[in-house]
Short mmCIF file of C-alpha atoms and ligand atoms in Angstrom, two decimals:
data_model
loop_
_atom_site.label_atom_id
_atom_site.label_comp_id
_atom_site.label_asym_id
_atom_site.label_seq_id
_atom_site.Cartn_x
_atom_site.Cartn_y
_atom_site.Cartn_z
CA MET A 1 19.03 82.98 128.43
CA SER A 2 22.09 80.61 128.15
CA MET A 3 21.21 77.97 125.88
CA LEU A 4 22.76 74.02 126.70
CA PHE A 5 23.46 71.26 124.44
CA ASP A 6 22.55 67.73 125.97
CA THR A 7 25.37 65.06 124.68
CA HIS A 8 23.36 61.92 126.20
CA ALA A 9 19.89 61.43 126.46
CA HIS A 10 17.59 58.17 126.33
CA TYR A 11 14.17 59.75 125.68
CA THR A 12 12.84 56.56 124.19
CA ASP A 13 13.09 54.93 127.50
CA GLU A 14 9.69 53.93 128.96
CA LYS A 15 9.98 55.98 131.97
CA PHE A 16 9.15 59.20 129.59
CA GLY A 17 6.09 57.40 128.14
CA ASN A 18 5.14 59.63 124.95
CA PRO A 19 8.44 62.32 125.34
CA THR A 20 7.02 65.22 122.62
CA SER A 21 5.60 67.48 125.09
CA LEU A 22 8.40 67.33 127.25
CA ILE A 23 11.17 68.10 124.22
CA ASP A 24 9.01 70.32 123.15
CA SER A 25 9.28 72.58 126.06
CA LEU A 26 12.92 71.87 126.70
CA PHE A 27 13.60 73.24 123.41
CA ARG A 28 11.51 76.12 123.97
CA ASP A 29 13.26 76.96 127.52
CA ASP A 30 17.35 76.27 127.50
CA ILE A 31 17.97 73.70 125.32
CA CYS A 32 19.61 73.83 122.28
CA GLY A 33 20.28 70.66 121.52
CA ILE A 34 19.84 66.89 122.58
CA LEU A 35 21.90 63.63 121.46
CA CYS A 36 19.00 60.69 122.01
CA VAL A 37 21.37 57.71 122.58
CA GLY A 38 20.75 53.84 121.76
CA THR A 39 21.81 50.88 123.36
CA ASP A 40 21.00 48.08 120.79
CA GLU A 41 19.40 47.90 117.42
CA LYS A 42 15.74 48.61 118.46
CA THR A 43 16.53 51.90 120.61
CA SER A 44 18.46 52.91 118.28
CA ARG A 45 15.90 52.95 115.99
CA ASP A 46 13.55 54.24 118.04
CA SER A 47 16.06 56.67 118.78
CA LEU A 48 16.77 57.91 114.92
CA SER A 49 13.03 58.03 114.66
CA LEU A 50 12.71 60.45 117.33
CA ALA A 51 15.31 62.79 116.16
CA LYS A 52 13.68 63.02 113.05
CA LYS A 53 10.59 65.01 114.61
CA TYR A 54 12.95 68.08 115.75
CA ASN A 55 15.24 69.94 114.32
CA ASN A 56 17.74 69.76 117.16
CA MET A 57 17.86 66.14 118.17
CA TYR A 58 20.51 63.89 116.42
CA THR A 59 21.25 60.80 117.50
CA ALA A 60 23.65 57.72 117.96
CA ALA A 61 23.56 54.17 117.20
CA GLY A 62 25.60 51.25 118.93
CA ILE A 63 25.84 48.48 121.06
CA HIS A 64 25.83 48.88 125.01
CA PRO A 65 28.06 46.51 126.94
CA HIS A 66 25.09 45.53 128.71
CA GLU A 67 23.12 44.19 125.24
CA CYS A 68 26.18 42.13 123.11
CA ALA A 69 25.11 39.06 124.40
CA ALA A 70 21.18 39.52 123.46
CA GLU A 71 22.25 41.01 120.10
CA SER A 72 24.48 38.77 119.25
CA GLU A 73 21.79 35.86 120.18
CA LYS A 74 19.02 38.02 118.13
CA HIS A 75 21.05 38.53 115.02
CA GLY A 76 23.45 35.24 114.87
CA GLY A 77 26.72 36.76 115.65
CA MET A 78 28.68 39.57 116.77
CA GLN A 79 29.12 41.05 112.91
CA GLU A 80 25.56 40.38 111.85
CA ALA A 81 24.59 42.38 114.87
CA ILE A 82 26.71 45.20 114.18
CA ASP A 83 26.01 45.05 110.49
CA ALA A 84 22.20 45.91 111.30
CA LEU A 85 23.20 49.17 112.55
CA LEU A 86 24.40 50.28 109.07
CA PRO A 87 21.28 51.49 107.71
CA LEU A 88 20.75 53.62 110.79
CA LEU A 89 24.54 55.13 111.12
CA SER A 90 23.98 56.07 107.74
CA ASP A 91 21.35 58.27 108.32
CA GLU A 92 22.04 62.43 108.27
CA LYS A 93 20.60 62.71 111.75
CA THR A 94 22.90 60.04 113.06
CA VAL A 95 26.04 62.05 114.25
CA ALA A 96 28.26 59.40 116.77
CA LEU A 97 28.43 55.97 117.07
CA GLY A 98 27.29 54.56 120.75
CA GLU A 99 26.73 54.10 123.05
CA ILE A 100 29.24 51.26 123.29
CA GLY A 101 32.20 50.55 125.94
CA LEU A 102 33.14 47.86 128.85
CA ASP A 103 30.53 47.57 131.96
CA TYR A 104 32.30 45.44 134.46
CA TYR A 105 29.73 46.69 137.34
CA TYR A 106 26.97 44.80 135.96
CA ASP A 107 28.52 42.49 134.04
CA PHE A 108 25.39 41.48 131.75
CA SER A 109 27.21 40.25 128.50
CA PRO A 110 30.95 38.44 129.09
CA ARG A 111 33.67 40.70 129.48
CA GLN A 112 35.44 39.02 126.45
CA MET A 113 32.08 39.20 124.13
CA GLN A 114 32.03 43.35 125.44
CA LYS A 115 35.83 43.80 124.86
CA GLU A 116 34.79 42.34 121.02
CA PHE A 117 32.06 44.29 120.47
CA PHE A 118 33.55 47.13 121.98
CA ASP A 119 37.12 46.75 119.65
CA ALA A 120 34.58 46.25 115.89
CA GLN A 121 32.34 48.84 116.72
CA ILE A 122 35.41 51.16 117.22
CA THR A 123 37.03 49.76 114.00
CA LEU A 124 33.67 50.48 111.96
CA SER A 125 33.74 54.34 113.35
CA GLU A 126 36.97 54.58 112.14
CA GLN A 127 35.73 53.58 108.90
CA LEU A 128 32.49 55.24 108.62
CA ARG A 129 34.66 58.71 110.48
CA LEU A 130 32.26 59.11 113.30
CA PRO A 131 32.58 60.21 117.08
CA ILE A 132 32.01 57.39 119.13
CA VAL A 133 29.86 57.50 122.74
CA ILE A 134 31.94 55.65 125.22
CA HIS A 135 30.51 53.80 128.33
CA ASP A 136 33.20 52.89 130.88
CA ARG A 137 31.97 51.66 134.09
CA GLU A 138 34.88 49.94 136.58
CA ALA A 139 36.57 49.05 133.24
CA HIS A 140 38.50 52.21 133.21
CA GLY A 141 42.03 50.49 132.23
CA ASP A 142 41.01 48.11 129.56
CA VAL A 143 38.82 50.95 128.11
CA LEU A 144 42.29 52.87 127.64
CA ASP A 145 44.04 50.07 126.41
CA ILE A 146 41.47 49.40 123.62
CA VAL A 147 41.12 53.44 122.79
CA LYS A 148 45.27 53.32 122.60
CA ALA A 149 44.96 50.83 120.37
CA HIS A 150 42.59 52.78 118.01
CA PRO A 151 44.79 56.45 117.49
CA ASP A 152 42.25 57.27 114.41
CA SER A 153 39.49 56.88 117.00
CA PHE A 154 37.60 60.14 118.98
CA GLY A 155 34.77 60.53 120.85
CA ILE A 156 33.04 61.31 124.33
CA ILE A 157 33.68 59.57 127.32
CA HIS A 158 30.02 60.06 128.63
CA SER A 159 29.04 60.43 132.09
CA CYS A 160 32.80 60.55 133.12
CA SER A 161 33.57 58.29 136.36
CA CYS A 162 37.38 58.20 135.93
CA SER A 163 40.55 60.11 137.63
CA ALA A 164 41.89 63.19 136.61
CA GLU A 165 45.05 60.88 135.30
CA HIS A 166 42.94 58.69 133.11
CA VAL A 167 40.95 62.02 132.05
CA LYS A 168 44.66 63.63 130.28
CA GLU A 169 45.24 60.51 128.45
CA PHE A 170 41.74 60.55 126.97
CA LEU A 171 42.32 64.19 126.37
CA LYS A 172 45.90 63.42 124.93
CA ARG A 173 44.30 61.61 122.14
CA ASN A 174 40.81 63.08 120.17
CA TYR A 175 38.45 62.57 123.50
CA PHE A 176 36.04 65.11 124.71
CA ILE A 177 34.70 65.01 128.42
CA SER A 178 31.08 64.35 129.22
CA PHE A 179 29.74 65.06 132.64
CA SER A 180 26.43 63.96 134.07
CA GLY A 181 24.42 64.81 137.43
CA SER A 182 26.86 62.61 138.98
CA LEU A 183 29.33 65.87 139.48
CA THR A 184 26.69 67.35 141.93
CA PHE A 185 26.37 64.69 144.08
CA LYS A 186 27.85 64.58 147.49
CA ASN A 187 30.77 61.45 147.20
CA ALA A 188 31.95 63.60 143.97
CA SER A 189 35.53 64.54 145.19
CA LYS A 190 37.73 62.21 143.04
CA LEU A 191 35.64 63.42 140.20
CA LEU A 192 35.28 67.46 141.11
CA GLU A 193 39.42 66.60 140.75
CA ALA A 194 38.93 64.92 137.35
CA ALA A 195 37.00 68.05 135.99
CA LYS A 196 39.61 70.50 137.00
CA VAL A 197 41.72 69.00 134.14
CA VAL A 198 39.59 69.43 131.23
CA PRO A 199 40.25 72.69 129.27
CA ILE A 200 36.81 74.30 128.48
CA ASP A 201 37.11 73.92 124.53
CA ARG A 202 36.82 69.83 125.54
CA ILE A 203 34.11 69.73 128.13
CA LEU A 204 30.76 68.62 128.02
CA VAL A 205 27.52 67.98 129.79
CA GLU A 206 24.71 65.25 129.50
CA THR A 207 22.00 63.98 131.37
CA ASP A 208 21.86 60.34 130.40
CA CYS A 209 18.44 61.01 131.15
CA PRO A 210 15.69 59.21 132.70
CA TYR A 211 18.85 58.65 135.28
CA LEU A 212 21.33 60.47 137.31
CA ALA A 213 19.36 63.69 138.10
CA PRO A 214 21.54 66.23 139.43
CA VAL A 215 21.74 67.71 143.06
CA PRO A 216 19.07 69.34 143.71
CA MET A 217 16.82 66.99 141.52
CA ARG A 218 18.08 64.13 143.09
CA GLY A 219 15.99 60.77 142.79
CA LYS A 220 13.49 62.46 140.22
CA ILE A 221 13.01 61.24 136.69
CA ASN A 222 15.91 63.03 135.08
CA HIS A 223 15.54 65.33 131.89
CA SER A 224 17.35 67.57 130.02
CA GLY A 225 15.68 71.06 131.94
CA TYR A 226 17.74 69.56 135.27
CA MET A 227 20.95 69.69 133.23
CA LYS A 228 21.61 73.15 134.38
CA TYR A 229 22.54 72.10 138.14
CA THR A 230 25.30 70.09 136.40
CA ALA A 231 26.89 72.93 134.09
CA GLN A 232 26.70 75.35 137.25
CA LYS A 233 28.69 73.19 138.97
CA ALA A 234 31.04 72.69 136.12
CA ALA A 235 31.57 76.20 135.20
CA GLU A 236 32.42 77.07 138.81
CA LEU A 237 35.39 73.81 138.65
CA LEU A 238 36.54 75.81 135.61
CA GLY A 239 36.55 78.83 137.09
CA VAL A 240 34.28 80.30 134.39
CA GLU A 241 31.37 82.61 134.24
CA TYR A 242 28.05 80.19 133.52
CA ASP A 243 27.14 82.44 130.14
CA GLU A 244 30.70 81.65 129.01
CA PHE A 245 30.54 77.96 129.98
CA CYS A 246 27.42 77.37 128.02
CA ARG A 247 28.44 79.15 124.70
CA ARG A 248 31.63 77.15 124.91
CA GLU A 249 29.64 73.79 125.67
CA VAL A 250 27.42 74.24 122.37
CA GLU A 251 30.50 74.91 120.38
CA ASN A 252 32.10 71.57 121.94
CA ALA A 253 29.28 69.55 121.01
CA HIS A 254 28.64 70.88 117.24
CA ARG A 255 32.39 70.52 116.81
CA ILE A 256 32.23 66.68 118.00
CA PHE A 257 29.25 66.07 115.91
CA ASN A 258 30.25 68.10 113.60
CA ILE A 259 26.62 70.37 113.27
CA LYS A 260 26.92 73.39 111.33
CA ASN A 261 25.13 76.00 112.18
ZN1 ZN B 1 23.62 56.28 128.47
#
């Protein structure tokens, strides 16, 4: 059975209730690794606690663009909010800083503030030599500009929604491209073109669960067990056998997260 690494999941989401029996079954089945991703201090802390229960679950701590305003308010400033992540980021189970980025679709935090949090958290990732997990929704130009200003940064474009041109820019830098269930959606033609330019040693797959369940599970609560549909689509686009795709995907995840085994 071919194994996959889910590079972006939110198992602390309330939709999962107590996720332990689900996660146990995923690790018995075809999942060999999961990155559980935080979006603010609390979910980053909860994700770390969950990750500590499983050998093959890891975590990322960071402040999502949606949460910048609330975290700044809660901690009394941006720097204070980011500093609150430091104990989490120094844990051996924390293998990335994220998710961070820009979201101009919902605009839950003012854009200027989103940019400042994104920039400051990339700077921190460079100091800590951690990969970042980038959330980019309808902010492709500004995300790329900020990444360009940080030549030592590296990481993952999560749930990629950019054009092939933008993907090529991230590939020139030290970024991996991760595809979610949106790759299987009917209106995905632009994304299919983007996936085709990603070499096999830079591609990843993810669920972003509980969201973005792939076809034919669309509309259900997503989980890592459904990720095979996304991986099958990606393998087809890259023109590689499914087993080979899975082997390389796991290898890529281990490389970007610096997991040795
Ligand atoms: Zn996410």
